[in-house]
JSON list of N, CA and C in Angstrom, two decimals:
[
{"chain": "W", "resi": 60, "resn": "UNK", "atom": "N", "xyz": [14.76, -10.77, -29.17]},
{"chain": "W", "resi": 60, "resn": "UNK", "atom": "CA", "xyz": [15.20, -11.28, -30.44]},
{"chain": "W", "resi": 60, "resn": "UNK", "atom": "C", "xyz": [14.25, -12.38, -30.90]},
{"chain": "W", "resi": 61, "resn": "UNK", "atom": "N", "xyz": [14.20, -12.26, -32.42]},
{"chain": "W", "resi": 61, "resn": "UNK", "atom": "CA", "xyz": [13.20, -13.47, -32.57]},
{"chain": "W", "resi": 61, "resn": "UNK", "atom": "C", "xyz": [13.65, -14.80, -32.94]},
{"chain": "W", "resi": 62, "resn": "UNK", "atom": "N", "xyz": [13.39, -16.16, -32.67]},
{"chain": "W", "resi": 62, "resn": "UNK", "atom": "CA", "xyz": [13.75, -17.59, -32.78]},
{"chain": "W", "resi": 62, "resn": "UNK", "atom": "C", "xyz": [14.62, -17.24, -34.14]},
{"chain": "W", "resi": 63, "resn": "UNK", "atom": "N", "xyz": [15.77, -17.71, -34.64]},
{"chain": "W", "resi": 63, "resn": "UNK", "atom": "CA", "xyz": [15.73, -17.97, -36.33]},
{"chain": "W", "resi": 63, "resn": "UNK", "atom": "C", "xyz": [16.70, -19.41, -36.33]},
{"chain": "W", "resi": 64, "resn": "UNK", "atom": "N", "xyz": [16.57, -20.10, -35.10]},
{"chain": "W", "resi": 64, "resn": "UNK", "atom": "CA", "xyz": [17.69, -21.53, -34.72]},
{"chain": "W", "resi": 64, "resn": "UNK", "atom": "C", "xyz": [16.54, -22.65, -35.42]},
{"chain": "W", "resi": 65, "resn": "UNK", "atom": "N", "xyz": [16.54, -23.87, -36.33]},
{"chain": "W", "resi": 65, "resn": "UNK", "atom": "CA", "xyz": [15.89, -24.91, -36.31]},
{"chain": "W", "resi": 65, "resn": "UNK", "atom": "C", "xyz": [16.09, -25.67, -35.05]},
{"chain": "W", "resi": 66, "resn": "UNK", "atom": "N", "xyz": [15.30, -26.76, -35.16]},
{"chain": "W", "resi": 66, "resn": "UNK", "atom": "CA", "xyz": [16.01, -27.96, -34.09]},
{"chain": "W", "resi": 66, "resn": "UNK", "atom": "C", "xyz": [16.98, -28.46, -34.44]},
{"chain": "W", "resi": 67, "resn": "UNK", "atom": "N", "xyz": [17.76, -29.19, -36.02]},
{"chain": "W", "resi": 67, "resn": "UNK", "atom": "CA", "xyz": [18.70, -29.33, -36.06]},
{"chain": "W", "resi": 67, "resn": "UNK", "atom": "C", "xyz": [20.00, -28.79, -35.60]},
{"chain": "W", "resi": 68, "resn": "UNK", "atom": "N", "xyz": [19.75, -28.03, -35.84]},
{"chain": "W", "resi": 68, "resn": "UNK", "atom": "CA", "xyz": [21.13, -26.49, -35.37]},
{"chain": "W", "resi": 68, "resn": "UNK", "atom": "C", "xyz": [20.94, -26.63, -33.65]},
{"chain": "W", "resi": 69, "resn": "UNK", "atom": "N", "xyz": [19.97, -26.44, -32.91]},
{"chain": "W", "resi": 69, "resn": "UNK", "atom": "CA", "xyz": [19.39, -26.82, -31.82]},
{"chain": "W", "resi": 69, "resn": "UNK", "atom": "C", "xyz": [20.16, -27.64, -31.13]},
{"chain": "W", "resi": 70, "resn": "UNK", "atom": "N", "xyz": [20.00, -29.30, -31.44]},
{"chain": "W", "resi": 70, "resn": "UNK", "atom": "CA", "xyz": [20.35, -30.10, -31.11]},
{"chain": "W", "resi": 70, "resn": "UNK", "atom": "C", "xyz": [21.53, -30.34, -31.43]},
{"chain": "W", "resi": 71, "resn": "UNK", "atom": "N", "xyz": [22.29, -30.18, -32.53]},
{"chain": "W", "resi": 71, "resn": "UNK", "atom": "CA", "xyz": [23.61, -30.09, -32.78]},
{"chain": "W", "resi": 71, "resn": "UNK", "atom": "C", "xyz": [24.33, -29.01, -31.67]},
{"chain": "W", "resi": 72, "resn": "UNK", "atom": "N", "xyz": [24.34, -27.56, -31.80]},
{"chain": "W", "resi": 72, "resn": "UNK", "atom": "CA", "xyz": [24.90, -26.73, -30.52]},
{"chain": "W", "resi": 72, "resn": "UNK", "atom": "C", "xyz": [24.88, -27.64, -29.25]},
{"chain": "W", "resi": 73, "resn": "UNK", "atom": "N", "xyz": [23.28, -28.21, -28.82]},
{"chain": "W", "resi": 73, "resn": "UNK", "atom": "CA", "xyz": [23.56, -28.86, -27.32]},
{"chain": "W", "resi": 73, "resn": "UNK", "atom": "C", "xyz": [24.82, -29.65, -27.30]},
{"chain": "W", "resi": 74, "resn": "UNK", "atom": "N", "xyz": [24.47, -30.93, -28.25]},
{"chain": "W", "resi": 74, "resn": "UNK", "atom": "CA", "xyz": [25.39, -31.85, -28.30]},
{"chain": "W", "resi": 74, "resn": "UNK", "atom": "C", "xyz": [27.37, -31.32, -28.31]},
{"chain": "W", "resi": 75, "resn": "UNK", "atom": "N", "xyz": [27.35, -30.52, -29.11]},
{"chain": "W", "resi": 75, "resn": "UNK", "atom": "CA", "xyz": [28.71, -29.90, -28.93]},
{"chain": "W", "resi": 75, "resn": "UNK", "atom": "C", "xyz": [29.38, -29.24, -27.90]},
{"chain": "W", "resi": 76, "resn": "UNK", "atom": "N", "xyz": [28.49, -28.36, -27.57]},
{"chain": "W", "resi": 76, "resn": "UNK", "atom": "CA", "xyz": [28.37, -26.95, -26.17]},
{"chain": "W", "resi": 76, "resn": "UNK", "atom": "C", "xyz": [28.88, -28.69, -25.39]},
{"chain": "W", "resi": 77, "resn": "UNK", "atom": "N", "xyz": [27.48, -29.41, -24.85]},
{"chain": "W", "resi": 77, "resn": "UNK", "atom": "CA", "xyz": [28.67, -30.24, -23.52]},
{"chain": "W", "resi": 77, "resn": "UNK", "atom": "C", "xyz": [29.27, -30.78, -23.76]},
{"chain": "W", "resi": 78, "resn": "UNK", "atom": "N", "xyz": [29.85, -30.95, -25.24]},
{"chain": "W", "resi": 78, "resn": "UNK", "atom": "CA", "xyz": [30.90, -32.38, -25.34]},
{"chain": "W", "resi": 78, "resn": "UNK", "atom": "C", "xyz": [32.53, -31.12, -25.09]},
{"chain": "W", "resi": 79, "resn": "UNK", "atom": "N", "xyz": [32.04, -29.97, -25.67]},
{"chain": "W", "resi": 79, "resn": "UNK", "atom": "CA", "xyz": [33.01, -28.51, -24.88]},
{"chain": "W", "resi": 79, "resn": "UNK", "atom": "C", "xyz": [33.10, -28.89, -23.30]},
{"chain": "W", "resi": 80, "resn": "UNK", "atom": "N", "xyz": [32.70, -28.71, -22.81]},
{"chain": "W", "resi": 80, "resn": "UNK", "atom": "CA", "xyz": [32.28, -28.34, -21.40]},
{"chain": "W", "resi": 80, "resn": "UNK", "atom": "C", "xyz": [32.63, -29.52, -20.88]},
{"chain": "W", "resi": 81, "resn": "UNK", "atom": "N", "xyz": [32.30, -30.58, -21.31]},
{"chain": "W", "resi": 81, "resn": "UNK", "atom": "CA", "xyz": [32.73, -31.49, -20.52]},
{"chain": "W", "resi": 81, "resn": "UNK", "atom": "C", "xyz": [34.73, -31.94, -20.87]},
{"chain": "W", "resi": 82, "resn": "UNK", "atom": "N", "xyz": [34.95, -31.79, -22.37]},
{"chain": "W", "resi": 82, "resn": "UNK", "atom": "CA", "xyz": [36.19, -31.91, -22.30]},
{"chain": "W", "resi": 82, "resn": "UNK", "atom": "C", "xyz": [37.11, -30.68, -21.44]},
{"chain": "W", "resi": 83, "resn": "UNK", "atom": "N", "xyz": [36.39, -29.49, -21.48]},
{"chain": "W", "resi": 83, "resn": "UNK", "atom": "CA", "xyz": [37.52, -28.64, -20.27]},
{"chain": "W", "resi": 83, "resn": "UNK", "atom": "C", "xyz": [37.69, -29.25, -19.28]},
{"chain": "W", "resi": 84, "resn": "UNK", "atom": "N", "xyz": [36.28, -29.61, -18.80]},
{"chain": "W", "resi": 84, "resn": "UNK", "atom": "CA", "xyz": [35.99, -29.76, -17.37]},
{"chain": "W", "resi": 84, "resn": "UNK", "atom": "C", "xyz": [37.12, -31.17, -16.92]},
{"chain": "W", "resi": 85, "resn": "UNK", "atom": "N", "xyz": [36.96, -32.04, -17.73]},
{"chain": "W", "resi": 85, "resn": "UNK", "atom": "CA", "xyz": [37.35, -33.57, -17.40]},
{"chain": "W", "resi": 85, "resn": "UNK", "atom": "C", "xyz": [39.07, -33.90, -17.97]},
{"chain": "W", "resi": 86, "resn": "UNK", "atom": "N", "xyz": [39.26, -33.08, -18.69]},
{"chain": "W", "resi": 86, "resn": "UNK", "atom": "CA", "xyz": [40.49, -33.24, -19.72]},
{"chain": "W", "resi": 86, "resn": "UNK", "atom": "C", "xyz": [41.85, -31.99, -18.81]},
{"chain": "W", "resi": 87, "resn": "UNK", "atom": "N", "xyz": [43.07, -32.29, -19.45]},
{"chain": "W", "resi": 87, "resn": "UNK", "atom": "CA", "xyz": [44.57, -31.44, -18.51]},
{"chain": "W", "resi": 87, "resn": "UNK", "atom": "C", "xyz": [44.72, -30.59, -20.03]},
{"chain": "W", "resi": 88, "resn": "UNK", "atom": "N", "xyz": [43.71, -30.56, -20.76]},
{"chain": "W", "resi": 88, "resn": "UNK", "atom": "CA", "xyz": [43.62, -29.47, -21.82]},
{"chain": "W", "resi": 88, "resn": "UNK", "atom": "C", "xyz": [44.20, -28.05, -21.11]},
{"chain": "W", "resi": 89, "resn": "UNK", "atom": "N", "xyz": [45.17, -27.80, -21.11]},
{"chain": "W", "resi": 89, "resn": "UNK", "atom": "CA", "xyz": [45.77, -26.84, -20.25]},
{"chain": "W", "resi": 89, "resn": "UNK", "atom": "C", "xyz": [44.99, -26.43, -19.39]},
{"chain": "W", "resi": 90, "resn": "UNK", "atom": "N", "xyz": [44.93, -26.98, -17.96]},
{"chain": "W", "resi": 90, "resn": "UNK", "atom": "CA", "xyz": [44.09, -26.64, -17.06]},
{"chain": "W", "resi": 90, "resn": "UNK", "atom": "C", "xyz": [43.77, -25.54, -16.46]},
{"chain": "W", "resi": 91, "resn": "UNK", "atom": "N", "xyz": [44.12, -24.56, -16.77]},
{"chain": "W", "resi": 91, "resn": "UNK", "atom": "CA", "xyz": [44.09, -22.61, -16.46]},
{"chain": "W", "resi": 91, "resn": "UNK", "atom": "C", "xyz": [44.27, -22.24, -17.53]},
{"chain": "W", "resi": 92, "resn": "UNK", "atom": "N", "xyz": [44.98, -22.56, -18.41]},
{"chain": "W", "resi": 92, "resn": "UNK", "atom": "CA", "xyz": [45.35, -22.07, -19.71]},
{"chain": "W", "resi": 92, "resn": "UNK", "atom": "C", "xyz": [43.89, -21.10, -21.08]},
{"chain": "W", "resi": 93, "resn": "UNK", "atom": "N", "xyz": [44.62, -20.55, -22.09]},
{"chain": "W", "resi": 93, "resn": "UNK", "atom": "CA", "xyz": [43.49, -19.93, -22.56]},
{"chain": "W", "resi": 93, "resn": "UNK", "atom": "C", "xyz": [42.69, -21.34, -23.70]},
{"chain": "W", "resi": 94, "resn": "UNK", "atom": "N", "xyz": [43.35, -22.53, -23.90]},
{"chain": "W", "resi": 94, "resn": "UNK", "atom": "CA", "xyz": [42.48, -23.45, -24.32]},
{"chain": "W", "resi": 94, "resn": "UNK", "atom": "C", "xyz": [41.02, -23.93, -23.21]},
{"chain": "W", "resi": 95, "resn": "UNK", "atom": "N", "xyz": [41.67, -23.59, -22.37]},
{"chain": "W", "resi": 95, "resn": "UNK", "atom": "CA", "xyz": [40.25, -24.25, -21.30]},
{"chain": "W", "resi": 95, "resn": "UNK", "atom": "C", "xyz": [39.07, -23.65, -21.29]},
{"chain": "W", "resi": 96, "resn": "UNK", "atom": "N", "xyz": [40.08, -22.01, -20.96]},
{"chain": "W", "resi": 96, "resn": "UNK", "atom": "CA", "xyz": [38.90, -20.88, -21.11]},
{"chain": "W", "resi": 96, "resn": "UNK", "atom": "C", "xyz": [38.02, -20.64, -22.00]},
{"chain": "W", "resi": 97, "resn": "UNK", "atom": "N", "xyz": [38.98, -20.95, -23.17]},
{"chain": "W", "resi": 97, "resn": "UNK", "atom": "CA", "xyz": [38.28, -21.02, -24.48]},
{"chain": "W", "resi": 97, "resn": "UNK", "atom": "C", "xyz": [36.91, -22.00, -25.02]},
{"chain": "W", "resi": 98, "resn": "UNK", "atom": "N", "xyz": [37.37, -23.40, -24.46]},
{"chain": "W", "resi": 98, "resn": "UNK", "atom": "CA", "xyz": [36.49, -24.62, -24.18]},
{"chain": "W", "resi": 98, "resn": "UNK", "atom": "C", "xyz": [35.12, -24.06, -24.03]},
{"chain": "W", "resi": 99, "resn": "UNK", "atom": "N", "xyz": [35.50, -23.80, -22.24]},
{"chain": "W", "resi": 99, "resn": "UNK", "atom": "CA", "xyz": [34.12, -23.30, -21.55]},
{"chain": "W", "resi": 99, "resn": "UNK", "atom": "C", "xyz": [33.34, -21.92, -22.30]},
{"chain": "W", "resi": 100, "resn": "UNK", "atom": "N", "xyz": [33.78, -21.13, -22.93]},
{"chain": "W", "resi": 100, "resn": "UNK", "atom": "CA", "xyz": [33.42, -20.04, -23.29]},
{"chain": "W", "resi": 100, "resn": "UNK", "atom": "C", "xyz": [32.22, -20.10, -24.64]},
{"chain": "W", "resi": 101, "resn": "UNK", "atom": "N", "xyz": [33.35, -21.37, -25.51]},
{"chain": "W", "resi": 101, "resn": "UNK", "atom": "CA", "xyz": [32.83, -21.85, -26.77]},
{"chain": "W", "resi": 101, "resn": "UNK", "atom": "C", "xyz": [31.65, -22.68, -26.11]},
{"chain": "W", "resi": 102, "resn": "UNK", "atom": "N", "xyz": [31.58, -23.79, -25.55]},
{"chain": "W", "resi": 102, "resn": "UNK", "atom": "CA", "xyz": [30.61, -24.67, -24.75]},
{"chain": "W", "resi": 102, "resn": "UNK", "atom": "C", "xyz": [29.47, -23.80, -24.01]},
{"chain": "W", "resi": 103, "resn": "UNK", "atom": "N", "xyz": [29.92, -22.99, -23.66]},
{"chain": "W", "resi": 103, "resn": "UNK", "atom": "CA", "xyz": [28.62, -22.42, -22.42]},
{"chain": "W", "resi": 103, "resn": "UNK", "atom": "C", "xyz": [27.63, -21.17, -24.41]},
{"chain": "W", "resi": 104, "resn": "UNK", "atom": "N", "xyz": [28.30, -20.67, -24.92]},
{"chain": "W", "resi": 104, "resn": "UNK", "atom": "CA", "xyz": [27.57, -20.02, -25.76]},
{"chain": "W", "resi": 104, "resn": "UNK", "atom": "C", "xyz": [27.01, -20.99, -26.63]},
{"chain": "W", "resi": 105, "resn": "UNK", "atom": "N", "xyz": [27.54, -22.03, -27.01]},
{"chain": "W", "resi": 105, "resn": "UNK", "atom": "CA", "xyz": [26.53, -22.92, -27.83]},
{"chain": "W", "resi": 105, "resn": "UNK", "atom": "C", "xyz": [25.56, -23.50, -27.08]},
{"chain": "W", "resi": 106, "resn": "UNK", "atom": "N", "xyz": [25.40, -23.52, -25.91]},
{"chain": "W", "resi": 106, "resn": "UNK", "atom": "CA", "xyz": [24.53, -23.88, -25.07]},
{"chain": "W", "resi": 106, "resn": "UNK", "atom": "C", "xyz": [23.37, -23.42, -24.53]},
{"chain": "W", "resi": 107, "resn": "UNK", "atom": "N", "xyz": [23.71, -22.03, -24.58]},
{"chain": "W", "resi": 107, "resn": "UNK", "atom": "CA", "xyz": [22.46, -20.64, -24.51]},
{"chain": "W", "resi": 107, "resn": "UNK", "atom": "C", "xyz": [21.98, -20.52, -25.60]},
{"chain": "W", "resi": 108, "resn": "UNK", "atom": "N", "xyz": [22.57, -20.21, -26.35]},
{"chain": "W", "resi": 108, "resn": "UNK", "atom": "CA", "xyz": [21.96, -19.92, -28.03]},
{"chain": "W", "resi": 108, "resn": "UNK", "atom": "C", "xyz": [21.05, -21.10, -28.54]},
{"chain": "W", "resi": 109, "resn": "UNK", "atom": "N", "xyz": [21.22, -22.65, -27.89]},
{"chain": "W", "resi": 109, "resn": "UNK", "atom": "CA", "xyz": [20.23, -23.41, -28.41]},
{"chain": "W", "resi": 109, "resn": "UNK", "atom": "C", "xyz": [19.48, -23.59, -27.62]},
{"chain": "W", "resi": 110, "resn": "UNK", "atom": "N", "xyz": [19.34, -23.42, -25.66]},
{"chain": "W", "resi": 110, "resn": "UNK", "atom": "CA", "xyz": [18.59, -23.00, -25.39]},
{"chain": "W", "resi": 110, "resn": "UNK", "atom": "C", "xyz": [16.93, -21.86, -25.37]},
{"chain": "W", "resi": 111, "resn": "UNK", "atom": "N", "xyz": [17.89, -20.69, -25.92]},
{"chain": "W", "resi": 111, "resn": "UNK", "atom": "CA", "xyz": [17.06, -19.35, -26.68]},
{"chain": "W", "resi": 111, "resn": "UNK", "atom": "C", "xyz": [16.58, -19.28, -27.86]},
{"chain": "W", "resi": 112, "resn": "UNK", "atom": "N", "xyz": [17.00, -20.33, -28.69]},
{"chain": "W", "resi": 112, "resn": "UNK", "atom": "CA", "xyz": [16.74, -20.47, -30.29]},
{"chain": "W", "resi": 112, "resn": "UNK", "atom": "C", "xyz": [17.10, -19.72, -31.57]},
{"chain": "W", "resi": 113, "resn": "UNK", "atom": "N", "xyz": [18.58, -18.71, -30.69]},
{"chain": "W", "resi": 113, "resn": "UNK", "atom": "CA", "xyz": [18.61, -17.37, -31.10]},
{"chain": "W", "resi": 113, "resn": "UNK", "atom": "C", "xyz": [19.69, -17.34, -31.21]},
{"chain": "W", "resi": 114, "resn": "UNK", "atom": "N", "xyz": [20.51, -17.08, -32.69]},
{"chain": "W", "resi": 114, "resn": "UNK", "atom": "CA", "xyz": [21.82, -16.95, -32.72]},
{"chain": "W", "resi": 114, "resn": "UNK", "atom": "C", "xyz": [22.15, -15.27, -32.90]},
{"chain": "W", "resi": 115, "resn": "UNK", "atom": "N", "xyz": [22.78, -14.82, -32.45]},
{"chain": "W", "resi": 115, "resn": "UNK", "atom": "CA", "xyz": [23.12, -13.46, -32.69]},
{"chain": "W", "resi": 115, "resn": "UNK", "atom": "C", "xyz": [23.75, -13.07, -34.71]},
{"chain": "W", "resi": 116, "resn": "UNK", "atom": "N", "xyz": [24.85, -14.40, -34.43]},
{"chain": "W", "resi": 116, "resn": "UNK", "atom": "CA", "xyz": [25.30, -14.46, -35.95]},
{"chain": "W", "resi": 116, "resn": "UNK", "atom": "C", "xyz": [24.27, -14.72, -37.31]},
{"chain": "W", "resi": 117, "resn": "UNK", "atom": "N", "xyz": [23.59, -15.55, -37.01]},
{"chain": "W", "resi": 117, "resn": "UNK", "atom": "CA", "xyz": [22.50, -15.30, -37.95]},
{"chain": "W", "resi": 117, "resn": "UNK", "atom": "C", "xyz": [21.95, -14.24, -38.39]},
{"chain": "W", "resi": 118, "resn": "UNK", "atom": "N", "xyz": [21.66, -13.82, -37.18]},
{"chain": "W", "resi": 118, "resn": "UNK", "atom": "CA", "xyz": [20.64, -12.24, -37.19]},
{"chain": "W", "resi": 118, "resn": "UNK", "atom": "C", "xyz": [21.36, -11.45, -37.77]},
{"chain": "W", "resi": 119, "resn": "UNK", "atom": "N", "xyz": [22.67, -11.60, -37.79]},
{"chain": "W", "resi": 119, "resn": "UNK", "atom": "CA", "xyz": [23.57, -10.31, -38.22]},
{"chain": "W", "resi": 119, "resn": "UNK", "atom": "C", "xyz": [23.57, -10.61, -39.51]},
{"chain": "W", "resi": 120, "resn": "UNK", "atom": "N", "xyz": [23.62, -11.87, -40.02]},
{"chain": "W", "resi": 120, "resn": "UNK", "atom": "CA", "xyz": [23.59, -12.47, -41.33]},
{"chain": "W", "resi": 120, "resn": "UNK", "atom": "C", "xyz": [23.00, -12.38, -42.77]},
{"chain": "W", "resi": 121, "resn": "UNK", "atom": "N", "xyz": [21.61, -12.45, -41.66]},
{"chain": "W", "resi": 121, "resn": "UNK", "atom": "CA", "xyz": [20.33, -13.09, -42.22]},
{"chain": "W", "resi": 121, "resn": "UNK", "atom": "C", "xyz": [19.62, -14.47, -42.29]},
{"chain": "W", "resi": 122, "resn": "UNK", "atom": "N", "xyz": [20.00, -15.48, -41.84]},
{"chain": "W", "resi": 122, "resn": "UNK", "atom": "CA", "xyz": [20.41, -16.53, -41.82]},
{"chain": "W", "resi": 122, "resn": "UNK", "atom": "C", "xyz": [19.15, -16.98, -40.90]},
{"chain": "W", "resi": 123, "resn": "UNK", "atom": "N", "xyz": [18.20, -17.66, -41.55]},
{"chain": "W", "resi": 123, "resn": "UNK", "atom": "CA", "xyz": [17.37, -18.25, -40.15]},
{"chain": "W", "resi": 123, "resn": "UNK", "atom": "C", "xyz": [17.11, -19.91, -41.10]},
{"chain": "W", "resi": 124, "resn": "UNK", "atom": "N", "xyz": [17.14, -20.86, -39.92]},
{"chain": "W", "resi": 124, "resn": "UNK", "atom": "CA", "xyz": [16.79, -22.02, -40.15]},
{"chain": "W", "resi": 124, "resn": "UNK", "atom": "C", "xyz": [15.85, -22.98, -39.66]},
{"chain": "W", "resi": 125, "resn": "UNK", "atom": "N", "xyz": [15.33, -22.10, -38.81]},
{"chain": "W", "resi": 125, "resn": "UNK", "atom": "CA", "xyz": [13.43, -22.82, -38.09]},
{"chain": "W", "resi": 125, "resn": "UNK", "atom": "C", "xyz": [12.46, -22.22, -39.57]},
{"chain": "W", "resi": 126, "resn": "UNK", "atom": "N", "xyz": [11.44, -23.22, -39.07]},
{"chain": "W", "resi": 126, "resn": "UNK", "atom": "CA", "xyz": [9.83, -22.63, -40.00]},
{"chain": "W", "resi": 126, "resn": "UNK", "atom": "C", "xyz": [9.89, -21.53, -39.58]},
{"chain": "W", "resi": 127, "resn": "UNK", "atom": "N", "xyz": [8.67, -20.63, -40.72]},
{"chain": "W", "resi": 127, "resn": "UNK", "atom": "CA", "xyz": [8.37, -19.48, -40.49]},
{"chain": "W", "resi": 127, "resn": "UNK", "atom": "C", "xyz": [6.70, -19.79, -39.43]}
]
């Protein structure tokens, strides 16, 4: 897939993905429950995707926000 993430978008996902991840992890946010799962699920994909630079939803979109 090709990049279509800016750094803003980038750095925003990181920042969110662990502030996810860390509230499952640290928080009685129903601790098995499908909010937790949900947490980590939401957190760990914003976290890859700004890793990879690559949103799937964009692509499906059209939607790119890095330079060409």
């Amino acid at each position: 897939m090709t990049k279509n993430m800016g750094n803003f978008d980038r750095g925003l996902r990181i920042v969110v993905g662990i502030a996810l991840l860390i509230a499952a992890f640290a928080t009685d946010f129903g601790a098995s429950g499908w909010l937790h799962w949900t947490m980590i699920a939401a957190g760990g994909i914003f976290v890859v995707t700004a890793l990879i630079s690559t949103c799937p939803l964009y692509a499906i979109f059209g939607i790119r926000t890095c330079q060409r």
